[in-house]
mmCIF file of N, CA and C in Angstrom:
data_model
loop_
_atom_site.group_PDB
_atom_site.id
_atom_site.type_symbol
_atom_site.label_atom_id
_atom_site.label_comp_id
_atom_site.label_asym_id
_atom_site.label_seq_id
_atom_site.Cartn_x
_atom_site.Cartn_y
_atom_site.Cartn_z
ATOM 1 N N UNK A 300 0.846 -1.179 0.000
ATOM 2 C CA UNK A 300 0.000 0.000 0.000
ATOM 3 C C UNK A 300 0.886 1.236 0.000
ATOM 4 N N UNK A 301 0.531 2.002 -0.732
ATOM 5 C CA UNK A 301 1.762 3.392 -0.845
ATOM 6 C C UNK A 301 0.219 4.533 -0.728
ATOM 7 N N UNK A 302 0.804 5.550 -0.016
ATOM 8 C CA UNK A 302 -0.155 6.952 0.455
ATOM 9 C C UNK A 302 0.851 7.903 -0.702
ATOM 10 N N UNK A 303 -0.369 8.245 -2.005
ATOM 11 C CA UNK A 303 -0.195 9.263 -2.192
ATOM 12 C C UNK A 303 -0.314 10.864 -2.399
ATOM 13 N N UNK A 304 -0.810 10.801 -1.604
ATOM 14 C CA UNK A 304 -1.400 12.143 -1.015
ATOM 15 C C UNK A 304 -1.959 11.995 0.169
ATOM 16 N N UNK A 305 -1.809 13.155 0.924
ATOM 17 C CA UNK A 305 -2.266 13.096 2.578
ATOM 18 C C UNK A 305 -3.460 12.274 2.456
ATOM 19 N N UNK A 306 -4.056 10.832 3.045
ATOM 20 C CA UNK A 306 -5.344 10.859 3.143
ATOM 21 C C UNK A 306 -5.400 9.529 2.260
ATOM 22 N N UNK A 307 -4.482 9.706 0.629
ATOM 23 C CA UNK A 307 -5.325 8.845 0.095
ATOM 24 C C UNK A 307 -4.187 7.955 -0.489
ATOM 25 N N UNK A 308 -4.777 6.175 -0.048
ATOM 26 C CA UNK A 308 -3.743 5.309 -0.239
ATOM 27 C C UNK A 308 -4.183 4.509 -1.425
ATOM 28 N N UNK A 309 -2.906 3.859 -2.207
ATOM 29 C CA UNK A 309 -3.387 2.689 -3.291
ATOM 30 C C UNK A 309 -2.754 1.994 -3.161
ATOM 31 N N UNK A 310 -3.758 0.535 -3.198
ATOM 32 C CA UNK A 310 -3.429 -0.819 -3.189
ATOM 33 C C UNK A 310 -3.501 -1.776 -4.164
ATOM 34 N N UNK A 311 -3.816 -2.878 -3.288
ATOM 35 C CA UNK A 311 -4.069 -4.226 -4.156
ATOM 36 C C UNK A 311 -4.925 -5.110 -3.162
ATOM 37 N N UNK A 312 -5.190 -6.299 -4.159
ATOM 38 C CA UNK A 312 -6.162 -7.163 -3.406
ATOM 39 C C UNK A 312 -5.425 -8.092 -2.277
ATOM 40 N N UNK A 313 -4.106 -7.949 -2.441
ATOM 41 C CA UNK A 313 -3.504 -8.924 -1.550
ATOM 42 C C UNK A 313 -3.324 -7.924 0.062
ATOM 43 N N UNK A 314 -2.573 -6.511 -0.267
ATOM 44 C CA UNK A 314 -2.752 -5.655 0.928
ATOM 45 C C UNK A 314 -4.276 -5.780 1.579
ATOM 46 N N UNK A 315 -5.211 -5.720 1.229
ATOM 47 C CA UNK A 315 -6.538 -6.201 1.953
ATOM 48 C C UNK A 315 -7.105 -7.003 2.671
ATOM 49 N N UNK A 316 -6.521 -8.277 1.590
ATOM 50 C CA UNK A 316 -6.790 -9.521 2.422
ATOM 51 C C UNK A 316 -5.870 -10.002 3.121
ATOM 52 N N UNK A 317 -4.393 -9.983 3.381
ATOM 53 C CA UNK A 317 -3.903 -10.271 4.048
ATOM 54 C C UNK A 317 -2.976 -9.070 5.557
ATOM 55 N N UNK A 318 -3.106 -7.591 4.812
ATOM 56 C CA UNK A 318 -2.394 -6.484 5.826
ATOM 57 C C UNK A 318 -3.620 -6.316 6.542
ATOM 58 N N UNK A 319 -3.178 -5.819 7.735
ATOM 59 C CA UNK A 319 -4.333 -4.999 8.475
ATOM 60 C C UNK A 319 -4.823 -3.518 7.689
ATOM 61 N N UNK A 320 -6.156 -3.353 7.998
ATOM 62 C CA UNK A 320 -6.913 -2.546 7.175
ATOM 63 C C UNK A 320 -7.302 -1.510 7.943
ATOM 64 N N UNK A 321 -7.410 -1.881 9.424
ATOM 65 C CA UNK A 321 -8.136 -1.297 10.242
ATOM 66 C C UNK A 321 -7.819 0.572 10.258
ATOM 67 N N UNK A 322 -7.086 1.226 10.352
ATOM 68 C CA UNK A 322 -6.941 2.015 10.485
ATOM 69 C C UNK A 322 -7.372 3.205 9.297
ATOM 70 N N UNK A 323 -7.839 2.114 8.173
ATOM 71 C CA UNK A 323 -8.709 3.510 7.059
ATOM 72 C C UNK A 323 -10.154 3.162 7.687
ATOM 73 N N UNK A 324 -10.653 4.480 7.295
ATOM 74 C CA UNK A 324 -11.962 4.785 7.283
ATOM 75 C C UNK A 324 -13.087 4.338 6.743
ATOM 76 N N UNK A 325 -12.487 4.479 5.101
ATOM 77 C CA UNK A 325 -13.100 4.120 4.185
ATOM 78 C C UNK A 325 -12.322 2.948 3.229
ATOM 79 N N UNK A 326 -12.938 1.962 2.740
ATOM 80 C CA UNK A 326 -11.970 0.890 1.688
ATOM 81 C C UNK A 326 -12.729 1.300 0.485
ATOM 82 N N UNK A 327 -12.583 1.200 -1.054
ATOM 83 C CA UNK A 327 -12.924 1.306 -2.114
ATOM 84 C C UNK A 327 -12.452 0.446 -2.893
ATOM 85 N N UNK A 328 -12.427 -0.829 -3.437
ATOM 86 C CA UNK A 328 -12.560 -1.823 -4.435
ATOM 87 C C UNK A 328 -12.985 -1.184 -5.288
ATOM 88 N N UNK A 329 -12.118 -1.579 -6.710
ATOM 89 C CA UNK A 329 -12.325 -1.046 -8.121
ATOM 90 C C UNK A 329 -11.905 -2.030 -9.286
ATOM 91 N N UNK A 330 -12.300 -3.561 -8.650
ATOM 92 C CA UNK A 330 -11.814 -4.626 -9.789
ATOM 93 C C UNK A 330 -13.005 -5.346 -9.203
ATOM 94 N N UNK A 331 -13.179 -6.635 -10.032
ATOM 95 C CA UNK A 331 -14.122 -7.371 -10.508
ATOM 96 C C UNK A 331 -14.616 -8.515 -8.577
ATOM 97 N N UNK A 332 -13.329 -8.435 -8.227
ATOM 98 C CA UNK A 332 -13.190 -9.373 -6.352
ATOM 99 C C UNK A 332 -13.774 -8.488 -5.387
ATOM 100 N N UNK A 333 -14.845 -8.701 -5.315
ATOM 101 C CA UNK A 333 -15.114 -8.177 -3.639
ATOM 102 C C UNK A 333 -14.539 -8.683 -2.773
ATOM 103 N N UNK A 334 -14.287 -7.582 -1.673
ATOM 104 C CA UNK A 334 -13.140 -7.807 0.105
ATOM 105 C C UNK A 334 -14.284 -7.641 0.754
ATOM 106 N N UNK A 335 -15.535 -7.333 0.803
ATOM 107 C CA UNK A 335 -16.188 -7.089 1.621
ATOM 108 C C UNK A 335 -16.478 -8.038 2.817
ATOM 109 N N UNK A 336 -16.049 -9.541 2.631
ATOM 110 C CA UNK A 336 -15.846 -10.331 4.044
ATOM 111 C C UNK A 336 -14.242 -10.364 4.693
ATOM 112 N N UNK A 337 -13.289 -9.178 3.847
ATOM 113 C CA UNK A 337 -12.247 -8.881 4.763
ATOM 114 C C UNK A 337 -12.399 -7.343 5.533
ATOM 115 N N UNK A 338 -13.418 -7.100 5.622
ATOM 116 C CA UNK A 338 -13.904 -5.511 5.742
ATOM 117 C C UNK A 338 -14.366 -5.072 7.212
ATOM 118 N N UNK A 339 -13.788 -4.167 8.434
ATOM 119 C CA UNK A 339 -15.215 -4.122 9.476
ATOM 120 C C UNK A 339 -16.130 -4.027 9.275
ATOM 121 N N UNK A 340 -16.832 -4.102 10.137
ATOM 122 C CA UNK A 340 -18.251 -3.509 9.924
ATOM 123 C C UNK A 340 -18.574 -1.719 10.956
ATOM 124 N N UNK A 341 -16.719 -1.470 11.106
ATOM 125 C CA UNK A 341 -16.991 -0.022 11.310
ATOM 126 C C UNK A 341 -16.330 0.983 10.355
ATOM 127 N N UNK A 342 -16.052 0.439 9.411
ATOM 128 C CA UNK A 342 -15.688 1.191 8.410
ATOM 129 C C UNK A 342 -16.147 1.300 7.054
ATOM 130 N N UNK A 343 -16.539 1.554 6.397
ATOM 131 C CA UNK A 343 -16.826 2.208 5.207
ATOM 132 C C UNK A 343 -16.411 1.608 3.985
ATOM 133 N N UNK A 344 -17.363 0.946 3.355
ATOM 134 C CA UNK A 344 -16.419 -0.342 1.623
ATOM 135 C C UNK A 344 -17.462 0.299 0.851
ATOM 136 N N UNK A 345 -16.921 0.334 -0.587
ATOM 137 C CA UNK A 345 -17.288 0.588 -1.946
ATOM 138 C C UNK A 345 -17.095 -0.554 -2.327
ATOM 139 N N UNK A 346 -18.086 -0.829 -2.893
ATOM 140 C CA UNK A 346 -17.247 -1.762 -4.257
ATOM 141 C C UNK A 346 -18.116 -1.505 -6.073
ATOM 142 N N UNK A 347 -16.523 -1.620 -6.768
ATOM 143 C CA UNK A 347 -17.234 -1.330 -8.003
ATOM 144 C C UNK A 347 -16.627 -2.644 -8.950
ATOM 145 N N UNK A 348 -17.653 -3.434 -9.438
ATOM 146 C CA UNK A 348 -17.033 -4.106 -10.326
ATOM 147 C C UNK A 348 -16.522 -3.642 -11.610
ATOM 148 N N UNK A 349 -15.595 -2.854 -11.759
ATOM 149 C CA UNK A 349 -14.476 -2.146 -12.908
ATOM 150 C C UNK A 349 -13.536 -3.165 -13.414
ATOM 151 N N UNK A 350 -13.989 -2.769 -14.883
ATOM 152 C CA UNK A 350 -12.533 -3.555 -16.132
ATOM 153 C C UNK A 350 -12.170 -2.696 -16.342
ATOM 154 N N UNK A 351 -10.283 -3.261 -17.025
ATOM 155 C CA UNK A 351 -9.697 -2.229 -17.361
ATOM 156 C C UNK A 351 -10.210 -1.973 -18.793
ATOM 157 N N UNK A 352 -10.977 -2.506 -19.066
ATOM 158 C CA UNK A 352 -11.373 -2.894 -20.661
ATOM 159 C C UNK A 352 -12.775 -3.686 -21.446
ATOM 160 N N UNK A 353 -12.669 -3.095 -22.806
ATOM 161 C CA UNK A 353 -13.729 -4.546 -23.261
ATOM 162 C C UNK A 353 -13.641 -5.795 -23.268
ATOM 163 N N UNK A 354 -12.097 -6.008 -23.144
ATOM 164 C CA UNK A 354 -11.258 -7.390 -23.137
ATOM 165 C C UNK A 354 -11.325 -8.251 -21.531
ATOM 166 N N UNK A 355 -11.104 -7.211 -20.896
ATOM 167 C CA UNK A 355 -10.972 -7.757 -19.210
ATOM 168 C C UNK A 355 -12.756 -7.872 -19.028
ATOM 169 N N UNK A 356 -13.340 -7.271 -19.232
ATOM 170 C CA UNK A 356 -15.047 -7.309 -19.203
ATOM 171 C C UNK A 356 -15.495 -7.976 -19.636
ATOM 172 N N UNK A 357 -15.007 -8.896 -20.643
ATOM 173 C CA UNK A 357 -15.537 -10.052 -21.418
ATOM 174 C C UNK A 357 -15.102 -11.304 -20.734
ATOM 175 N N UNK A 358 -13.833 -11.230 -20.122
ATOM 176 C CA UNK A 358 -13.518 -12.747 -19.547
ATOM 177 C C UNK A 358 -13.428 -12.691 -17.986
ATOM 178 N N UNK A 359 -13.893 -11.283 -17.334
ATOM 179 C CA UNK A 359 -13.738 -11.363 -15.887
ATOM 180 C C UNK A 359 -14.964 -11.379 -15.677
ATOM 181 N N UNK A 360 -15.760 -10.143 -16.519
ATOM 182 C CA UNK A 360 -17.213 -9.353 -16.059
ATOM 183 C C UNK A 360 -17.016 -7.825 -15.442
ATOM 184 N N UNK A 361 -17.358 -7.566 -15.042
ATOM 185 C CA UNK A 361 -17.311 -5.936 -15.006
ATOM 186 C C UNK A 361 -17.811 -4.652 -16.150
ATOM 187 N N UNK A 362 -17.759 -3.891 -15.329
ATOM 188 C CA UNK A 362 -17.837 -2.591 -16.330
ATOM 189 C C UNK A 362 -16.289 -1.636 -17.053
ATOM 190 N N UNK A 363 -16.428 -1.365 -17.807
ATOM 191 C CA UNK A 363 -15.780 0.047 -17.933
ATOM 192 C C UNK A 363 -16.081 1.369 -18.263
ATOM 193 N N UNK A 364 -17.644 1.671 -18.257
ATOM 194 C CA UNK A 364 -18.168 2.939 -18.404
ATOM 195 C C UNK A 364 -17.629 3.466 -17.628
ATOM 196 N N UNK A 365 -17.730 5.222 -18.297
ATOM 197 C CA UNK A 365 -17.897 5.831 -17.879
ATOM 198 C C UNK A 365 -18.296 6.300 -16.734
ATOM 199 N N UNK A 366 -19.231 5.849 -16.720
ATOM 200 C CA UNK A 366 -20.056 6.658 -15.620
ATOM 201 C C UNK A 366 -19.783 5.511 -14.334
ATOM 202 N N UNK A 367 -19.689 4.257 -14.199
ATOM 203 C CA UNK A 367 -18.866 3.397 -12.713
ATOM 204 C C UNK A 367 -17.859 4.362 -12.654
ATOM 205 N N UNK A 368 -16.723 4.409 -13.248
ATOM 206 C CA UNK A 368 -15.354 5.141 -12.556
ATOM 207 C C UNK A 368 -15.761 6.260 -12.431
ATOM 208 N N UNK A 369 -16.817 7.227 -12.691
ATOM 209 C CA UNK A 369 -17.306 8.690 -12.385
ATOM 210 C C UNK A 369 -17.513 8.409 -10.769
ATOM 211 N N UNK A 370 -18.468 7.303 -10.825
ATOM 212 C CA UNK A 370 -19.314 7.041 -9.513
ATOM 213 C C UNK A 370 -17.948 6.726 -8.213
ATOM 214 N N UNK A 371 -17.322 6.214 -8.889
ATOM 215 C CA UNK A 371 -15.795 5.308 -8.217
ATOM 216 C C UNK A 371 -14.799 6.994 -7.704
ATOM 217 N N UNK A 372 -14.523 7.011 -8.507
ATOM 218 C CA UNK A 372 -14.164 9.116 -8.258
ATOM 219 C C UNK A 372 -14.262 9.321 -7.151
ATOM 220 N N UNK A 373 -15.958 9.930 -7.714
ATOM 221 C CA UNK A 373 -16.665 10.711 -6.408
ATOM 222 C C UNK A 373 -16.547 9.881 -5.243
ATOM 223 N N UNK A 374 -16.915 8.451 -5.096
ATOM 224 C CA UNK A 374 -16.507 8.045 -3.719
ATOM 225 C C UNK A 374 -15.471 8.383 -2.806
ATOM 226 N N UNK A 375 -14.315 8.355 -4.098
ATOM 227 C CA UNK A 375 -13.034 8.886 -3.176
ATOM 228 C C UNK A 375 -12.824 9.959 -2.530
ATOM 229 N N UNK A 376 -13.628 11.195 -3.853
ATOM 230 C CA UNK A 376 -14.020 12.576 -2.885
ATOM 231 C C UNK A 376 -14.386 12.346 -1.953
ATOM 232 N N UNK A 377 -15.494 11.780 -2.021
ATOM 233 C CA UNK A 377 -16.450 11.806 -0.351
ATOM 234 C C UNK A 377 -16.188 11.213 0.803
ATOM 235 N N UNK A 378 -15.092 10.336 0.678
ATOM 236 C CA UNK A 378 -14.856 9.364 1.637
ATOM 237 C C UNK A 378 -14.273 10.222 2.647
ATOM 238 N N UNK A 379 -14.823 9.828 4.166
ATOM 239 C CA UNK A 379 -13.883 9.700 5.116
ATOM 240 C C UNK A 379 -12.623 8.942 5.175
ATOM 241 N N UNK A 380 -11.497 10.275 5.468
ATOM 242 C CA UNK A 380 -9.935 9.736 5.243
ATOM 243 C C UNK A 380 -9.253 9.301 6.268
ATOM 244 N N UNK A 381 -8.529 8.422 6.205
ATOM 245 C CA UNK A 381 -7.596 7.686 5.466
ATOM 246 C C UNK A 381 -8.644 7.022 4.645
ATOM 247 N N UNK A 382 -8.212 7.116 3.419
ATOM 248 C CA UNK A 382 -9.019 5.861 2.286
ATOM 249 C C UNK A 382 -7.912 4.991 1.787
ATOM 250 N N UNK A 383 -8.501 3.805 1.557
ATOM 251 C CA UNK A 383 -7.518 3.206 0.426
ATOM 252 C C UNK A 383 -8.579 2.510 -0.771
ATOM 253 N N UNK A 384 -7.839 2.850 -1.729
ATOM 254 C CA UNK A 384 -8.501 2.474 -3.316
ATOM 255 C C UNK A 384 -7.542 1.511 -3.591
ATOM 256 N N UNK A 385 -8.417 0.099 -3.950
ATOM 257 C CA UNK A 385 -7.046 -1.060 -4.093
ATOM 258 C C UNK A 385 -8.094 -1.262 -5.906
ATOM 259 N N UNK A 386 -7.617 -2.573 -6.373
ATOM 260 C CA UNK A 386 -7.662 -3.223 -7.469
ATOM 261 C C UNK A 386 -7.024 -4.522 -6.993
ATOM 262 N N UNK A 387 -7.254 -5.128 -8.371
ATOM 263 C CA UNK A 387 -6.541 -6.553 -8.768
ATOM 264 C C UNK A 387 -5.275 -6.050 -8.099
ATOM 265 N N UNK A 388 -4.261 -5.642 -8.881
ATOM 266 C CA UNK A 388 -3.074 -5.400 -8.981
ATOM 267 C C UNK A 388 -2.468 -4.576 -8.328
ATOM 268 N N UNK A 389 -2.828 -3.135 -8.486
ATOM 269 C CA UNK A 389 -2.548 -1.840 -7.812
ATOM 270 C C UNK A 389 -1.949 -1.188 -9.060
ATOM 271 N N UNK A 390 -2.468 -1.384 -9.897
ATOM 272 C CA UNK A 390 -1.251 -1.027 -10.956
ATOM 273 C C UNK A 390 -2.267 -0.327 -12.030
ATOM 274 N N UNK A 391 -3.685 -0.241 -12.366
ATOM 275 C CA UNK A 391 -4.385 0.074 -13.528
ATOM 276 C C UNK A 391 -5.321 0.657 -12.796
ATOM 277 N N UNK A 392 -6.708 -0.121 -12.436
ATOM 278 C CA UNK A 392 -7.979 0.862 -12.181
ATOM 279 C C UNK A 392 -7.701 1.878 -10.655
ATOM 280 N N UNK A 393 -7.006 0.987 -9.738
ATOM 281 C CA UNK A 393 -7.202 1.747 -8.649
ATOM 282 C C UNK A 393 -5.989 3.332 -8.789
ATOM 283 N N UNK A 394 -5.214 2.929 -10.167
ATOM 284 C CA UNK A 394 -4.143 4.145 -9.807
ATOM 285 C C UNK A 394 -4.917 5.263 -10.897
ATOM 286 N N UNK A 395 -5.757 4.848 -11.348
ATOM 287 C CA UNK A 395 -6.461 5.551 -12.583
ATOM 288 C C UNK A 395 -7.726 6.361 -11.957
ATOM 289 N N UNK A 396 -8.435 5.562 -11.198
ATOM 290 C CA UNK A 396 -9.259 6.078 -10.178
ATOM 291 C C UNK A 396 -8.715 7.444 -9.337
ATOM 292 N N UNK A 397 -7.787 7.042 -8.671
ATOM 293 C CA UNK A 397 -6.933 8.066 -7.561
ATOM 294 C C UNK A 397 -6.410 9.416 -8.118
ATOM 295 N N UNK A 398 -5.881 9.100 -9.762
ATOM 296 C CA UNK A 398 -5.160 10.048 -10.766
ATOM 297 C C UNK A 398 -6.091 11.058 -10.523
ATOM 298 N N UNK A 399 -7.352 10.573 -11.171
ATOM 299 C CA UNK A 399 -8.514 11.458 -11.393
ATOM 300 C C UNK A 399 -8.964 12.374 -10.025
ATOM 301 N N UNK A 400 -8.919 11.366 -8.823
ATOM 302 C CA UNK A 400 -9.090 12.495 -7.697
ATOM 303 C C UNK A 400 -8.570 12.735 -7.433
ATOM 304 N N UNK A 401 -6.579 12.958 -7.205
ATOM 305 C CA UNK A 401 -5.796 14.091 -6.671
ATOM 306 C C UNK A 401 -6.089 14.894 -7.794
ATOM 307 N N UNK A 402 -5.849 14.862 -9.150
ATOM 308 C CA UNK A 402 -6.445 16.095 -10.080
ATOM 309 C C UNK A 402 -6.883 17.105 -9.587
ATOM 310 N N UNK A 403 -8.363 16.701 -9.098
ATOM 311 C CA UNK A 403 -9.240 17.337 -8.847
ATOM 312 C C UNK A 403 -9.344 17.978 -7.300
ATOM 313 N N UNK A 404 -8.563 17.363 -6.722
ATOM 314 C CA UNK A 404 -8.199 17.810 -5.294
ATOM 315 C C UNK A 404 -7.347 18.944 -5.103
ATOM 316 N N UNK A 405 -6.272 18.840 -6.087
ATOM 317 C CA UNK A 405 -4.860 19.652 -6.304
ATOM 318 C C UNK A 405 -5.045 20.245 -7.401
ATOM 319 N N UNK A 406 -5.948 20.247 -7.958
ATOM 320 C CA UNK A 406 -6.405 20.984 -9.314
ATOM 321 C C UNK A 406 -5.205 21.024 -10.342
ATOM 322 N N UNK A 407 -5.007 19.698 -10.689
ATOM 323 C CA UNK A 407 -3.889 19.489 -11.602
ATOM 324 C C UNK A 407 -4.230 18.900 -13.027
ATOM 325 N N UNK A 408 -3.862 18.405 -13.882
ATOM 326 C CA UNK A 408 -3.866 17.989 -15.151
ATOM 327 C C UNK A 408 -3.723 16.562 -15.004
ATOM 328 N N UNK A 409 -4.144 15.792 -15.874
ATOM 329 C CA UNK A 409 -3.811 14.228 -15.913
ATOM 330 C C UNK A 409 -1.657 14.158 -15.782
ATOM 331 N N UNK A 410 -1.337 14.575 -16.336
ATOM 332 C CA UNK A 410 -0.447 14.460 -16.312
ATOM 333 C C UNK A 410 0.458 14.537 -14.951
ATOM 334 N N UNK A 411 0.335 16.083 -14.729
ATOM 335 C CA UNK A 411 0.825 16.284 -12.954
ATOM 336 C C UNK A 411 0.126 15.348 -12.325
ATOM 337 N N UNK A 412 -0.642 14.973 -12.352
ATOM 338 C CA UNK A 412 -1.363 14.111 -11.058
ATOM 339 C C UNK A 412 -1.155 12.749 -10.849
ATOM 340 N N UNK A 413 -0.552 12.081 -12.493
ATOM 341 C CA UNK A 413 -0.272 10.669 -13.008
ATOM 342 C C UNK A 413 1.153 10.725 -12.395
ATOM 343 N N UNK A 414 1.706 11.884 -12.205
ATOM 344 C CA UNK A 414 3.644 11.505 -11.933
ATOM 345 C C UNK A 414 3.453 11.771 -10.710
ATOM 346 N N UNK A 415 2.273 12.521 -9.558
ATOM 347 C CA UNK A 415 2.202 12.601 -8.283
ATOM 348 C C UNK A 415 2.487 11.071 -8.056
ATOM 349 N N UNK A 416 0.982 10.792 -8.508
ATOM 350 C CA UNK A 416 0.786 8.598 -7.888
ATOM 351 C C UNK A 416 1.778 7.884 -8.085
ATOM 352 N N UNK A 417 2.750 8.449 -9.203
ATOM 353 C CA UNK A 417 3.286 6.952 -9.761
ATOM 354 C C UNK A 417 4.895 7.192 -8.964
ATOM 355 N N UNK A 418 5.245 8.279 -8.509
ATOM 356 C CA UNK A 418 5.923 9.068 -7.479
ATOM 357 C C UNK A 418 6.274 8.049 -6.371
ATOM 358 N N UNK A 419 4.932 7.254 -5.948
ATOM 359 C CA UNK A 419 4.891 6.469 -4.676
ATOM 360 C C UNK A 419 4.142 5.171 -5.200
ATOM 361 N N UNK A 420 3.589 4.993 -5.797
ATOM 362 C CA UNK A 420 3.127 4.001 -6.420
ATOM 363 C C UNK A 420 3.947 3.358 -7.683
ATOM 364 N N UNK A 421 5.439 3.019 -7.986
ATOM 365 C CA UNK A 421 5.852 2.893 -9.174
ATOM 366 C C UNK A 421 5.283 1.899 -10.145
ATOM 367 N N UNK A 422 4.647 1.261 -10.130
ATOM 368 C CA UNK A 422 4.180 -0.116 -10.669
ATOM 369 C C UNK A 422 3.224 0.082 -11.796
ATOM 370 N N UNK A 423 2.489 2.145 -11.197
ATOM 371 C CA UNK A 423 1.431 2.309 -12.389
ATOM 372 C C UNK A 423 1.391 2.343 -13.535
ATOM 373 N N UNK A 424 0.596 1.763 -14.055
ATOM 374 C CA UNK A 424 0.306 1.706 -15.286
ATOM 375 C C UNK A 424 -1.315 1.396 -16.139
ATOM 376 N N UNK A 425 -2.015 2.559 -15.655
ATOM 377 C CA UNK A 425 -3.297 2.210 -16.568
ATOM 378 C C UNK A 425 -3.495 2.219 -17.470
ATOM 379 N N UNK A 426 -4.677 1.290 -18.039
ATOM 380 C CA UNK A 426 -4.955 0.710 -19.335
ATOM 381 C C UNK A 426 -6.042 1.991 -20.027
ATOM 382 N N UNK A 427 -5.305 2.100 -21.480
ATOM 383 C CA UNK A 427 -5.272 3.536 -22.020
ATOM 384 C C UNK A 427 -7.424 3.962 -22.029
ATOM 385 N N UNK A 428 -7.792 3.044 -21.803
ATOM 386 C CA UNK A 428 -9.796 3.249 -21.744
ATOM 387 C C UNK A 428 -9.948 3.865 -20.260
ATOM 388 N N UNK A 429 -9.146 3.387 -19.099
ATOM 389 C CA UNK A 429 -8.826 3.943 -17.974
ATOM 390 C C UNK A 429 -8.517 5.805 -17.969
ATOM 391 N N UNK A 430 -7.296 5.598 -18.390
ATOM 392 C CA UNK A 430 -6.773 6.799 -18.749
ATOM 393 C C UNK A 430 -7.738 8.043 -19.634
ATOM 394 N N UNK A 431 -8.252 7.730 -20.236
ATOM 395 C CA UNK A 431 -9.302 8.501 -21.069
ATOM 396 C C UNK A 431 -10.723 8.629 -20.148
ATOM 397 N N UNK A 432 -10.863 7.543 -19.165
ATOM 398 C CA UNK A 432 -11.947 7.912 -18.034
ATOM 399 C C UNK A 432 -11.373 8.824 -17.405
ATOM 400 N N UNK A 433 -10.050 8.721 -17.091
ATOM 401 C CA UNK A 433 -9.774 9.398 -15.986
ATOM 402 C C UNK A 433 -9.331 10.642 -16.414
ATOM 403 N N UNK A 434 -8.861 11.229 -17.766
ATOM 404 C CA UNK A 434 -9.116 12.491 -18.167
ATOM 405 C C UNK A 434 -10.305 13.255 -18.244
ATOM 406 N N UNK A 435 -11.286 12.588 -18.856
ATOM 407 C CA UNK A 435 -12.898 13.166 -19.347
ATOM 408 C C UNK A 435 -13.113 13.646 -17.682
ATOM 409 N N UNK A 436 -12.988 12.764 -16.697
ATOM 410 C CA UNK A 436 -13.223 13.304 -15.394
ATOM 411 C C UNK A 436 -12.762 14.697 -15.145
ATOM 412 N N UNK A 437 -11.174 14.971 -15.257
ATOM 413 C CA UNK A 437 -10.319 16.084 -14.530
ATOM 414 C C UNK A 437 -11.272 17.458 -15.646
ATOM 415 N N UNK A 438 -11.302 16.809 -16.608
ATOM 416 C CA UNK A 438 -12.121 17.477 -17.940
ATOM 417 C C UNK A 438 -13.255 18.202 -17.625
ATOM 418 N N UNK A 439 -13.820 17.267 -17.208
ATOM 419 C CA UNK A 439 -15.326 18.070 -16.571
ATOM 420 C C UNK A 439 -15.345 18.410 -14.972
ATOM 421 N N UNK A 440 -14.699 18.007 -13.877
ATOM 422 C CA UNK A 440 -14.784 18.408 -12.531
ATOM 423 C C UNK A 440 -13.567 19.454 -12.345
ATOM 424 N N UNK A 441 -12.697 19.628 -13.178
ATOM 425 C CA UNK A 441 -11.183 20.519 -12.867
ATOM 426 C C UNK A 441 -12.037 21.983 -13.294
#
């Protein structure tokens, strides 16, 4: 799990199920695996079943609209912090997700906000339908 920005952390499915969690507020899942039976029940879970793709959506299930990672976003806005936004990996939806809300937090560009995460997160790498969610976002909320 790497914090990049005061408040807001990105993961993976393995930091969840196997690190202690306890100390965020809020959890946010953004891949196809629900944690919600690794979750309290005093803290706060999202879950969005998100692909990185038409390809990952066809053989996992999930979405990649638009409008889930809009919804996925705003959660992060709203969440009581410490949050952590995990994924499969830590490496595509959840760092694509996060891009979009320091953006909009720090009122930055896809770009500044992609070298903030990947700053502390090196591994990122979202899948380019990701990346184009997560611009249209900074696009319309920046």
């Amino acid at each position: 799990m790497n914090e990049v920005v005061d408040g807001i952390w990105v993961g993976d499915i393995v930091d969840v199920r196997e690190e202690s969690t306890n100390h965020f507020e809020t959890i946010i899942t953004v891949c196809q695996d629900s944690v919600e039976d690794n979750i309290s029940a005093e803290q706060e879970y999202h879950f969005f079943c998100m692909a990185d793709g038409p390809l990952s959506a066809d053989a996992y299930g999930g979405s990649y609209e638009y409008e889930m990672f809009e919804e996925a976003v705003n959660a992060v806005l709203a969440a009581e912090q410490p949050v952590l936004v995990h994924c499969h990996m830590g490496q595509s939806r959840s760092v694509a997700v996060v891009t979009a809300a320091v953006a909009v937090m720090e009122s930055m560009n896809w770009y500044d906000a992609f070298e903030q995460v990947r700053r502390y997160r090196p591994q990122a790498h979202p899948d380019g339908m990701l990346v184009e969610n997560a611009q249209r976002y900074i696009e319309e909320y920046n």
